[in-house]
XYZ file of C-alpha atoms in Angstrom:
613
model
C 95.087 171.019 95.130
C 95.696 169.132 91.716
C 96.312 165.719 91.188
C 100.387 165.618 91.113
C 102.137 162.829 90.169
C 105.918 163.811 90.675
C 107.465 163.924 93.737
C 109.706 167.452 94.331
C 106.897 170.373 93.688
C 108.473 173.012 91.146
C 109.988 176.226 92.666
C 106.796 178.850 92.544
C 108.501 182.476 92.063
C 108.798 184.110 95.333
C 110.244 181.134 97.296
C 113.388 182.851 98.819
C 116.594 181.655 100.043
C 115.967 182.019 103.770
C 113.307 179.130 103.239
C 116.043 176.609 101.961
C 117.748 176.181 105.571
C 115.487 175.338 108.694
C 117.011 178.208 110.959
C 116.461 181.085 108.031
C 119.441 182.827 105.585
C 120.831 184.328 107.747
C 123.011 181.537 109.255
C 123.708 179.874 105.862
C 125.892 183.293 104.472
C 124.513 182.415 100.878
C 123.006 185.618 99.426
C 120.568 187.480 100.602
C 116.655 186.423 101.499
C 114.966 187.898 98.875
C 116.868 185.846 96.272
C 114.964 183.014 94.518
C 115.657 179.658 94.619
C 115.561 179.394 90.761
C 117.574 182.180 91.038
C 120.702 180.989 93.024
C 123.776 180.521 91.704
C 125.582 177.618 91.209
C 128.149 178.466 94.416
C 125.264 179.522 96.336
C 123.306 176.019 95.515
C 126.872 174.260 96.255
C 126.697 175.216 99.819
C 123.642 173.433 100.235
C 124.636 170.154 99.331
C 127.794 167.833 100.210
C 129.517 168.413 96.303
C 131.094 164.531 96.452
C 128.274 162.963 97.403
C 125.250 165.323 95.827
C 123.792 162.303 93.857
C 125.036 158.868 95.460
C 122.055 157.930 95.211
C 121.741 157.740 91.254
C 119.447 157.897 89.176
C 116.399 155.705 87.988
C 113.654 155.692 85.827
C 109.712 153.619 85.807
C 106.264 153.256 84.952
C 106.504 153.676 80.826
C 103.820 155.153 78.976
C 103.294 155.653 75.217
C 104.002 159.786 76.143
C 105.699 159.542 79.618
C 108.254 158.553 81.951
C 109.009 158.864 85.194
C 112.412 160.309 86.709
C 113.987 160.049 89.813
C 117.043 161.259 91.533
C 117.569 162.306 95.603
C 120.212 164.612 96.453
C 122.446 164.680 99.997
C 122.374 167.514 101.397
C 125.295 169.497 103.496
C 123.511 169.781 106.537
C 120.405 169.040 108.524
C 119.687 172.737 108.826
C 119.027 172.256 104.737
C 115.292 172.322 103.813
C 115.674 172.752 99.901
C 117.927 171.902 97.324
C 117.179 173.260 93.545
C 117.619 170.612 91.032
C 117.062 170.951 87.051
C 116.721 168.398 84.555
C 118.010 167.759 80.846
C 117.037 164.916 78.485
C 117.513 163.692 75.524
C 114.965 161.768 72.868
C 116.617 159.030 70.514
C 115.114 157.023 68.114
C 117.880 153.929 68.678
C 120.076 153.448 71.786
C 122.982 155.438 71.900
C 126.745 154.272 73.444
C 127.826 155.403 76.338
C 130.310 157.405 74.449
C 127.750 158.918 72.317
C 125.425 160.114 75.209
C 127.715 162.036 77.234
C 128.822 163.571 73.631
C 125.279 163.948 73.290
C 124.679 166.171 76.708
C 127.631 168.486 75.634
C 125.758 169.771 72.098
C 122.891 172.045 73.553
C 121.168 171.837 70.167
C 119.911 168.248 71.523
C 119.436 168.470 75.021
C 115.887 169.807 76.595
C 115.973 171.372 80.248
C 113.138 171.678 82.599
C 113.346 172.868 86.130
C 113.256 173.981 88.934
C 112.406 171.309 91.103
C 112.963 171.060 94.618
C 114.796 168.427 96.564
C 112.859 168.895 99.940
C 113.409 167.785 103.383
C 109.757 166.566 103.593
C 110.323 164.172 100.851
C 113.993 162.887 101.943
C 115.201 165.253 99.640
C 113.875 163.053 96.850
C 112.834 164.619 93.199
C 110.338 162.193 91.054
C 109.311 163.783 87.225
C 106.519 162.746 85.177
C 108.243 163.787 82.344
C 106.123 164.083 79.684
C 102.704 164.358 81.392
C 101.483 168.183 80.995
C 98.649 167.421 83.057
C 100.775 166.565 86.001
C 102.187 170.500 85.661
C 99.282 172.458 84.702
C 99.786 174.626 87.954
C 103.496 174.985 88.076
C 105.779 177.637 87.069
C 109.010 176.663 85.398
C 112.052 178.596 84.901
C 113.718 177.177 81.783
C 112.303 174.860 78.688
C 108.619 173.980 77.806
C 107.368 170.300 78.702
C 106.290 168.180 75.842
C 104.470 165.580 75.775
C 107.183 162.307 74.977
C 107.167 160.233 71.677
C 106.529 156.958 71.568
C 109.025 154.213 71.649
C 111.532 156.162 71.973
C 115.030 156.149 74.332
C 114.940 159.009 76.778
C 118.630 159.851 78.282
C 118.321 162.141 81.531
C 120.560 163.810 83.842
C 119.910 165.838 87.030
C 121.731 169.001 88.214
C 122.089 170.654 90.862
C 124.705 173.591 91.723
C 128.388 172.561 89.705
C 126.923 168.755 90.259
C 125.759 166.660 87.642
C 124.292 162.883 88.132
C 124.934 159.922 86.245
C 123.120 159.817 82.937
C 119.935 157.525 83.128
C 118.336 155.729 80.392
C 114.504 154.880 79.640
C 111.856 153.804 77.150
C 108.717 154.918 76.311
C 106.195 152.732 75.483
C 105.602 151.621 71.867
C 102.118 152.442 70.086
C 100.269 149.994 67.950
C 101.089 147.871 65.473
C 103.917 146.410 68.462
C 105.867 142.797 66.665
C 107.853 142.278 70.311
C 108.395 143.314 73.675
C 111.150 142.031 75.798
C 111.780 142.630 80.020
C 113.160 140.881 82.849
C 111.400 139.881 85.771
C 113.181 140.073 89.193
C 111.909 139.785 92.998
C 113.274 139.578 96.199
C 116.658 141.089 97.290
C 118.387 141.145 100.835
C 121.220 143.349 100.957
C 122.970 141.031 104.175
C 122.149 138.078 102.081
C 124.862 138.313 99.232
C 125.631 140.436 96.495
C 123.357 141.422 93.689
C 125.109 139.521 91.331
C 121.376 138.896 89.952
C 121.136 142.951 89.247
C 124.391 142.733 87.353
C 123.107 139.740 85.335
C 120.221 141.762 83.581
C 122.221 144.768 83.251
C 124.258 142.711 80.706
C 121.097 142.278 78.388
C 121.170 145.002 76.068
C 117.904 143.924 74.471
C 115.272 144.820 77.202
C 112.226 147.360 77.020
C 111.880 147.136 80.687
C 112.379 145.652 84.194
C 109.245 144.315 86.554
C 110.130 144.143 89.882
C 107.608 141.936 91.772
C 108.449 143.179 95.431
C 110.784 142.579 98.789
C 113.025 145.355 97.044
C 114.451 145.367 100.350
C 113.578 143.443 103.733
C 113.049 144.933 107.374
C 115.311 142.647 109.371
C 118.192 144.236 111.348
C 122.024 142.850 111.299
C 121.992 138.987 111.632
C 118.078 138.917 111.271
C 118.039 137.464 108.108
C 121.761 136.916 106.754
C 125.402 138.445 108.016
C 125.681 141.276 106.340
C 129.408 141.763 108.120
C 130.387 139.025 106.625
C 130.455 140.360 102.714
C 131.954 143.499 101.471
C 131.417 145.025 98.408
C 133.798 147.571 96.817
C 135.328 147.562 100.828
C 131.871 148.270 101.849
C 129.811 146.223 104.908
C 127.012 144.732 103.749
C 125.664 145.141 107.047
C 121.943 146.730 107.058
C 121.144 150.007 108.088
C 120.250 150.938 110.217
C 121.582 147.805 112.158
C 117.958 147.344 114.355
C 114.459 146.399 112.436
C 113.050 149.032 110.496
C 109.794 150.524 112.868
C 110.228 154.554 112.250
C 110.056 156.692 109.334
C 113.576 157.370 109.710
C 114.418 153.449 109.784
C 112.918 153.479 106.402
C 114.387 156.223 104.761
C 118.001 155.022 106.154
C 117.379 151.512 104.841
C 115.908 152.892 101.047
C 119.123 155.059 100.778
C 121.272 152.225 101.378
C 119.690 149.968 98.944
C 119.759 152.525 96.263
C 123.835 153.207 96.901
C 124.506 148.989 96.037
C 126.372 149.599 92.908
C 124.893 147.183 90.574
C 121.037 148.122 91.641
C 121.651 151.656 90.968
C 123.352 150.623 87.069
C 120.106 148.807 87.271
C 117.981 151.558 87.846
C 120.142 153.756 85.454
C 120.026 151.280 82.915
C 116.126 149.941 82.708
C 112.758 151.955 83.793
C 111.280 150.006 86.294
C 107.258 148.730 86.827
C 107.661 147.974 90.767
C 105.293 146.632 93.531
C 105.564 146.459 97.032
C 105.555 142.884 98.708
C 105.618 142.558 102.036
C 109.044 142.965 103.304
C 108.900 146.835 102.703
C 106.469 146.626 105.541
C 107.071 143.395 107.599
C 107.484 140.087 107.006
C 103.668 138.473 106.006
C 101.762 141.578 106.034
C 98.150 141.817 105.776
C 95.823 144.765 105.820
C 95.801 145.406 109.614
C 98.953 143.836 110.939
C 101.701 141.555 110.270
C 103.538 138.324 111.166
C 106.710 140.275 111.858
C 105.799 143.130 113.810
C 104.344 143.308 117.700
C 101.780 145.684 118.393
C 103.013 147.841 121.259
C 106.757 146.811 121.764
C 106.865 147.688 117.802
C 104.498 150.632 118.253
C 101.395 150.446 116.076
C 101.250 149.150 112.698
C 98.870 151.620 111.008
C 101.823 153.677 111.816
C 104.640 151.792 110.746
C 102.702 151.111 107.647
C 102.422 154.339 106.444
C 105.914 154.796 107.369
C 106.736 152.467 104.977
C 104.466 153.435 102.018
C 105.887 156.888 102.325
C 109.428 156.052 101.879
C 108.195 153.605 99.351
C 106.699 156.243 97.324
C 109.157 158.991 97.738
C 112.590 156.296 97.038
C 110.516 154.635 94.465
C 110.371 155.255 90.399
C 106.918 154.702 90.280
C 103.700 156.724 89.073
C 101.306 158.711 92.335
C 98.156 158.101 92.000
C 96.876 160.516 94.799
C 96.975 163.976 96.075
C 100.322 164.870 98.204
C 99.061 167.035 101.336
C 100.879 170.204 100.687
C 101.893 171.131 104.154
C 103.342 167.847 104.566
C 103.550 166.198 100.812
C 103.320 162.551 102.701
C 101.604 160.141 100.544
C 98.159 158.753 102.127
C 99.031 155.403 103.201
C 95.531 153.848 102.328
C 96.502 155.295 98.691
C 96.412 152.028 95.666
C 99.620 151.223 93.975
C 97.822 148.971 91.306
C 97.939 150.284 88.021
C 97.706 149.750 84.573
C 100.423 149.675 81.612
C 99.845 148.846 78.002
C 102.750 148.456 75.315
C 100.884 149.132 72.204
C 98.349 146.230 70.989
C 100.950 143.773 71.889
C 100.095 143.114 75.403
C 98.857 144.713 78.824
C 100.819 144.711 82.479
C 98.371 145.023 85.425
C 100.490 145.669 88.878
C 98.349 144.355 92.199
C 98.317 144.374 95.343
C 97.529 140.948 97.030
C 99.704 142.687 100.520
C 98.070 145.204 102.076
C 95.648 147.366 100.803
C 92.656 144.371 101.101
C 94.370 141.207 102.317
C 92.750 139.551 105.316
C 94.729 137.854 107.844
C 96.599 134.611 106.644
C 94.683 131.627 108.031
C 96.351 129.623 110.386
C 98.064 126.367 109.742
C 96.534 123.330 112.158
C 94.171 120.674 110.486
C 95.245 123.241 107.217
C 92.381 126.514 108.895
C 89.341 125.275 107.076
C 88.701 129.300 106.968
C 90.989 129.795 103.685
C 87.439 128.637 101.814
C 85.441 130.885 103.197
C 83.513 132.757 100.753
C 83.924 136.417 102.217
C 87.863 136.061 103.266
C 89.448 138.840 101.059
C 92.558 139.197 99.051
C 92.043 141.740 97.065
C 89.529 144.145 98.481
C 86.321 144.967 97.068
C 87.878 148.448 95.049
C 91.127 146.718 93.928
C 88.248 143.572 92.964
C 86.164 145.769 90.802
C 88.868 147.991 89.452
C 90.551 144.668 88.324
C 87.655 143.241 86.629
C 87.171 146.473 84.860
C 90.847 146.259 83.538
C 90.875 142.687 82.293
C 87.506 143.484 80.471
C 89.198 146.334 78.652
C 91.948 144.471 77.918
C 90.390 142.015 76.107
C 88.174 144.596 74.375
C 91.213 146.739 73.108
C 92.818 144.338 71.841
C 95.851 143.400 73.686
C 97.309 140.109 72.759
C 98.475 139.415 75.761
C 97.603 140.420 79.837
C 100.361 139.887 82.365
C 99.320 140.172 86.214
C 102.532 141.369 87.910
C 102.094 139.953 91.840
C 103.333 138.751 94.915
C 102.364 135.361 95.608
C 101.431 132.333 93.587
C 98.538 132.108 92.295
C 98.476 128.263 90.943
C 97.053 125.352 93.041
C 99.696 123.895 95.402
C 98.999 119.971 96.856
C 101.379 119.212 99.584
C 99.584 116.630 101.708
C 99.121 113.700 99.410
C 103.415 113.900 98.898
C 105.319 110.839 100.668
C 108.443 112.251 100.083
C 107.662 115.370 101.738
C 106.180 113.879 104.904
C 109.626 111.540 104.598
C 111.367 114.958 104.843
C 109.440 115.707 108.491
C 106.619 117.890 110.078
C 109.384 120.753 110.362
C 109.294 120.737 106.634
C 105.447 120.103 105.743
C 104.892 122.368 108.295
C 106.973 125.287 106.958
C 105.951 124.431 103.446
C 102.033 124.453 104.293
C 102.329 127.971 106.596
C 104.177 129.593 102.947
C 100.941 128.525 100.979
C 98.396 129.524 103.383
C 100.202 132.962 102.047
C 99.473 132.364 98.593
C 96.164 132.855 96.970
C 95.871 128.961 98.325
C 95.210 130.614 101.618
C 92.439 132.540 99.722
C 90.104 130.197 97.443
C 87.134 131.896 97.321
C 89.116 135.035 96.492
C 91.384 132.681 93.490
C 87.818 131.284 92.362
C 86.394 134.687 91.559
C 89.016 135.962 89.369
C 88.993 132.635 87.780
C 85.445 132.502 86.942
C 85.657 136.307 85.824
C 88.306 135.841 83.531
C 86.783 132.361 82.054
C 83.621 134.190 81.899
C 84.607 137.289 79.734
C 86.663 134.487 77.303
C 89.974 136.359 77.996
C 93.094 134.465 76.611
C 96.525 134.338 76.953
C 96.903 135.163 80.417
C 100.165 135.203 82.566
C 100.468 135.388 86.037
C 103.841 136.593 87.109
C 104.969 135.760 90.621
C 107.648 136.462 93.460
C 108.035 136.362 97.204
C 108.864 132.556 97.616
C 112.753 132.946 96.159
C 111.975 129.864 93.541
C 111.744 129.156 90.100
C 108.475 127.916 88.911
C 106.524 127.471 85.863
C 102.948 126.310 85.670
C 99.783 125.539 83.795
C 96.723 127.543 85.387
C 93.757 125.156 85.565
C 90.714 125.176 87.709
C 91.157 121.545 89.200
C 94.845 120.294 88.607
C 93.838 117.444 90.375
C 91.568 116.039 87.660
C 94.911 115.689 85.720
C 96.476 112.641 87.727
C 93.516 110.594 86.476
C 94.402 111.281 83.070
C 90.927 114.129 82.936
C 91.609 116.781 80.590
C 90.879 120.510 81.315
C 91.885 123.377 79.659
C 94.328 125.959 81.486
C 92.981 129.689 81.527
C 96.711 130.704 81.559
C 100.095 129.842 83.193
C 101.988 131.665 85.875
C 105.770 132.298 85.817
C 107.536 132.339 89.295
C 110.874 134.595 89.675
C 113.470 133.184 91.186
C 114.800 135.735 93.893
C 117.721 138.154 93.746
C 119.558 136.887 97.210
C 116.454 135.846 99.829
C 117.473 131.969 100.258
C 115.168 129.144 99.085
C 115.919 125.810 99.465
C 119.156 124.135 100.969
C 120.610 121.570 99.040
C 118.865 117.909 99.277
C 115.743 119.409 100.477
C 115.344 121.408 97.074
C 116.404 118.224 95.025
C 113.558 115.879 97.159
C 110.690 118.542 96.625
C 111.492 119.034 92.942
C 111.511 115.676 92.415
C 107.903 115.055 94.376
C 105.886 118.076 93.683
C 104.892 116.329 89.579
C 103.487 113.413 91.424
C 100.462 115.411 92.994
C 101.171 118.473 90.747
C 101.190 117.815 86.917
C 100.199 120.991 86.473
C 103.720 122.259 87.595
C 106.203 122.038 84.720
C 109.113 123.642 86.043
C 110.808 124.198 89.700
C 114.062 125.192 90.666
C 114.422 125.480 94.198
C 117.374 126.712 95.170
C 119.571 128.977 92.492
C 118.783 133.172 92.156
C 118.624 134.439 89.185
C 115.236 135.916 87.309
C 113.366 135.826 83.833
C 113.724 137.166 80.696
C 110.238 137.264 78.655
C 109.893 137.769 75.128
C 106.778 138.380 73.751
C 105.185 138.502 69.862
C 101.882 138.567 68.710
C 102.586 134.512 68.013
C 104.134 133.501 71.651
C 105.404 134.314 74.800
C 109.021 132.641 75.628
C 110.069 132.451 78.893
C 114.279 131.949 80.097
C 115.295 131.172 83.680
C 118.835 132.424 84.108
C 120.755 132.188 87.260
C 123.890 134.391 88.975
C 127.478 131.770 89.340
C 127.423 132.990 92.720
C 126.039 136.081 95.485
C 129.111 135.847 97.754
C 131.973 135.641 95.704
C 132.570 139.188 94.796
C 135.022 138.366 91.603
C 131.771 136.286 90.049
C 129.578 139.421 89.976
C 127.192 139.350 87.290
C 128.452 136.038 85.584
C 125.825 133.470 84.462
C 125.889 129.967 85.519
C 124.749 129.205 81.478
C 124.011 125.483 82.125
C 120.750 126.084 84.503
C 119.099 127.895 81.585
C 115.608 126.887 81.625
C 113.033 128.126 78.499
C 109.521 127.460 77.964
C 106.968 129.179 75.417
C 103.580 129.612 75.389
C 101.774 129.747 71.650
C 98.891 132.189 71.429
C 95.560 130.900 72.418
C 97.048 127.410 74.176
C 97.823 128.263 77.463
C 99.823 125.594 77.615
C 103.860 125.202 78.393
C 106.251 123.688 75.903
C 109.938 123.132 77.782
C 112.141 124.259 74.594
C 114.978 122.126 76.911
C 114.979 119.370 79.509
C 117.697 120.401 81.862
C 119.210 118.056 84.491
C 117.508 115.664 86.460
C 117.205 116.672 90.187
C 118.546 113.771 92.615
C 116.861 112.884 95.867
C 117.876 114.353 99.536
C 116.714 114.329 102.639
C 118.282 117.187 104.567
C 115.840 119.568 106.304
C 114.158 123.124 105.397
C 116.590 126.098 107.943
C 114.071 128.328 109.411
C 114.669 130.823 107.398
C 111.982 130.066 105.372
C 109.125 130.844 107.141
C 110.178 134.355 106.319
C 109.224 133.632 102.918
């Protein structure tokens, strides 16, 4: 079978009506068998799907290329006896952006709008279609009723819309990539968002910048926990709506999964997200279980939970299908289930002006975290893996190109934080108690601090090829940071001078809590001391980053939500915790373009919740 990378196969000719509903045509009353499913009418197709609610779901695009984009959509369907819904797509190319007003004028002149279809909404893929639009390789073996695929221009707007019977979708909006000469690229950086924890006031936030190429999300897109796991969900409402998860009980079966993807993707503000933005995602681990590594987790018990191989490719599955990202692998055609030891790491360039490299530092090569007494001397050990030897050497291979193609600039989008942490030489930490240093110590034995050896051989690579202007960009530990990269930031205290191979910006997280007040005010205060290195931490606000890039600098802006559980403040900005820093080409080095206020001293104690960091 070829390489496909859209989810929802096109309808072949010859796929009848009787195939559409588990228990044949006969019960359905819609035609008769022979009749093809890019054939059916637009009653017949109605009686498939639940008309008010055919695309709750939205829309959402990802994964820009110079020539392609991906689109998404999943329909609801009328009944579980429904195996097939036939959907169609039309788009639109614009050289600027367009107003709302504009668009939906824009869909009504046919002498604009291209169609391409059929595509099928399946049961096997949660009734989930994904497009490469624009990639003709993807579709060298499928048949398609209506409109020719072209390849997609470059930096251009792409408006979509899916169809499906007398139902139509919100209109979506994308980007293609730019091609070189590129003078500036612009996109926000978000990580981090449980549903039970607040509102996603955060989501609203960046929907207000008009200005942005593109979104990276860094991971925890949602979280596993059940109802009063990890924040009262009952207690918020949204539009009248519970914010209670479902389903109500820890995510463990396919089903759990699916339920819990289709929720997430119904929060009003995410979907305007997703319809607004094309998205470059990666997992984390919270769209498995809590601290995953390659062969089990901290969050899930094998046997009571079932087994985790299992529930991990449970998870990847529903990833992949709910997800606007680009497949990689062949889909089993008698299933179409993505193989769960399948890479999401990938590659995206925008033009000459700078490269993104997604990783995985989860699942597909992580070794068990070490474990915290006397700080487990085995986080040096020289063979413990992060990465994995493929995602290693495919890595390596990608910076090396990078560098020798020109880009002015390589962003690794990732989980955890890459930079040095020192904890143990902090009085004002061990003030705060073991509770604390203990919780704080067990979240870096995550990070790559849990893996040196694995954090020293990326280093040296990347020092060793000369590369420059490197970026680290980081979620999982709901926080603001901004650091200097530097082999030994130790060496700094004593007034030594090294210089940084690059800096690493930390998102601050959507909802996830961080620090309570006091604690987040003591640690701010007392990381500099050991940590000069660090130039930036706010512990305690959500919000995310917007990054603007030129051949010249990178500029980086913390911005953070009013509030996530006051449903009036909804996407209003809390201006006066605006944070920027910028980075001039070939310094590596962080200038604060403000000073912001002062944090003052606490001493209340870390809540457990964050050793679910």
């Amino acid at each position: 079978m070829r390489r496909r990378q859209f989810i929802g196969r096109s309808v072949a000719v010859g796929v009848s009506l009787s195939s559409l509903v588990a228990c044949g045509g006969g019960s359905s009353g819609i035609g008769a068998p022979e009749t093809t499913a890019e054939h059916l009418s637009s009653a017949e197709t109605d009686t498939l799907l639940m008309p008010e609610r055919a695309f709750e779901h939205g829309v959402a695009s990802g994964d820009p290329t110079a020539d392609s984009l991906i689109v998404w959509t999943a329909i609801t369907p009328s009944s579980d006896a429904v195996e097939w819904v036939p959907v169609t797509l039309a788009y639109i190319i614009s050289a600027k952006r367009l107003a709302d007003a504009d668009v939906e004028e824009a869909f009504a002149d046919e002498t604009r709008v291209q169609r391409l279809g059929t595509f099928l909404a399946h049961r096997a893929r949660d009734f989930t279609v994904k497009i490469d639009l624009g990639n003709a390789a993807a579709y060298a073996d499928a048949v398609f009723t209506e409109g020719q695929l072209h390849r997609l221009p470059a930096g251009q707007f792409i408006y979509y819309r899916f169809y499906a019977g007398s139902q139509a979708s919100r209109i979506g909006r994308g980007r293609t990539m730019p091609l070189a000469p590129v003078s500036q690229a612009r996109f926000a950086v978000t990580s981090c968002a449980n549903l039970p924890a607040g509102f996603f006031s955060v989501y609203e936030l960046i929907n207000k910048q008009d200005d942005l190429d593109f979104v990276v999300h860094l991971g925890d897109y949602l979280y596993e926990y059940g109802e009063d796991e990890y924040g009262d969900g009952s207690a918020l409402t949204r539009n009248g709506i519970s914010r209670t998860p479902e389903p109500a009980t820890e995510m463990l079966t396919q089903k759990d999964y699916v339920l819990r993807h289709a929720q997430y993707k119904r929060d009003p503000e995410l979907q305007k997200l997703h319809a607004s933005f094309a998205m470059i995602p990666v997992w984390d681990d919270h769209e498995i279980a809590n601290d995953s590594y390659r062969s089990g987790a901290e969050n899930h018990t094998e046997g009571s939970e079932g087994v985790y191989e299992e529930r991990k490719g449970h998870a990847i599955r529903a990833y992949f299908n709910w997800m606007p990202l680009r497949e990689q692998f062949d889909r089993l055609p008698e299933s179409l289930r993505p193989d769960p030891r399948e890479v999401i790491y990938r590659r995206l360039r925008v033009g000459d002006l700078l490269d993104i490299i997604m990783l995985d530092t989860r699942i597909i090569g992580r070794d068990k975290q070490a474990a915290i007494p006397a700080v487990d001397p085995s986080r040096f050990d020289a063979n413990r893996s992060l990465l994995g030897d493929n995602q290693r050497q495919w890595l390596q291979l990608q910076l090396l190109e990078a560098k020798n193609q020109g880009a002015r600039w390589t962003f690794l989008g990732q989980q955890i934080m890459f930079g040095q942490l020192n904890l143990v030489e902090l009085p004002q930490i061990q003030l705060l108690g073991q509770k604390v240093l203990g919780n704080l110590i067990a979240v870096n034995l995550d990070q790559w601090d849990g893996y040196v050896a694995e954090r020293d051989r990326l280093r040296n690579f990347i020092r060793a090829i000369g590369m420059e202007n490197l970026v680290v960009l980081t979620g999982d530990i709901h926080t603001s940071w901004a650091m200097e990269l530097y082999e030994n930031p130790a060496l700094l205290i004593g007034g030594g001078f090294e210089k940084p191979f690059g800096v690493e910006l930390v998102a601050p997280s959507v909802t996830s809590p961080g620090f309570p007040e006091g604690v987040a005010e003591v640690v701010s205060v007392a990381l500099p001391l050991a940590n000069p290195h660090i130039k930036y931490t706010e512990l305690k606000s959500k919000g995310f980053i917007v990054v603007d890039v030129t051949p010249e600098r990178m500029v980086a802006e913390w911005r953070y939500a009013k509030s996530i559980t006051d449903e009036a403040l909804i996407g209003e900005e809390n201006t006066a915790k605006r944070r920027q820093f910028q980075v001039l080409s070939g310094t590596n080095r962080l200038i604060s373009s403000n000073t912001g206020p002062r944090p003052v001293a606490g001493t209340q104690h870390l809540p457990s919740q964050v050793e679910a960091i």
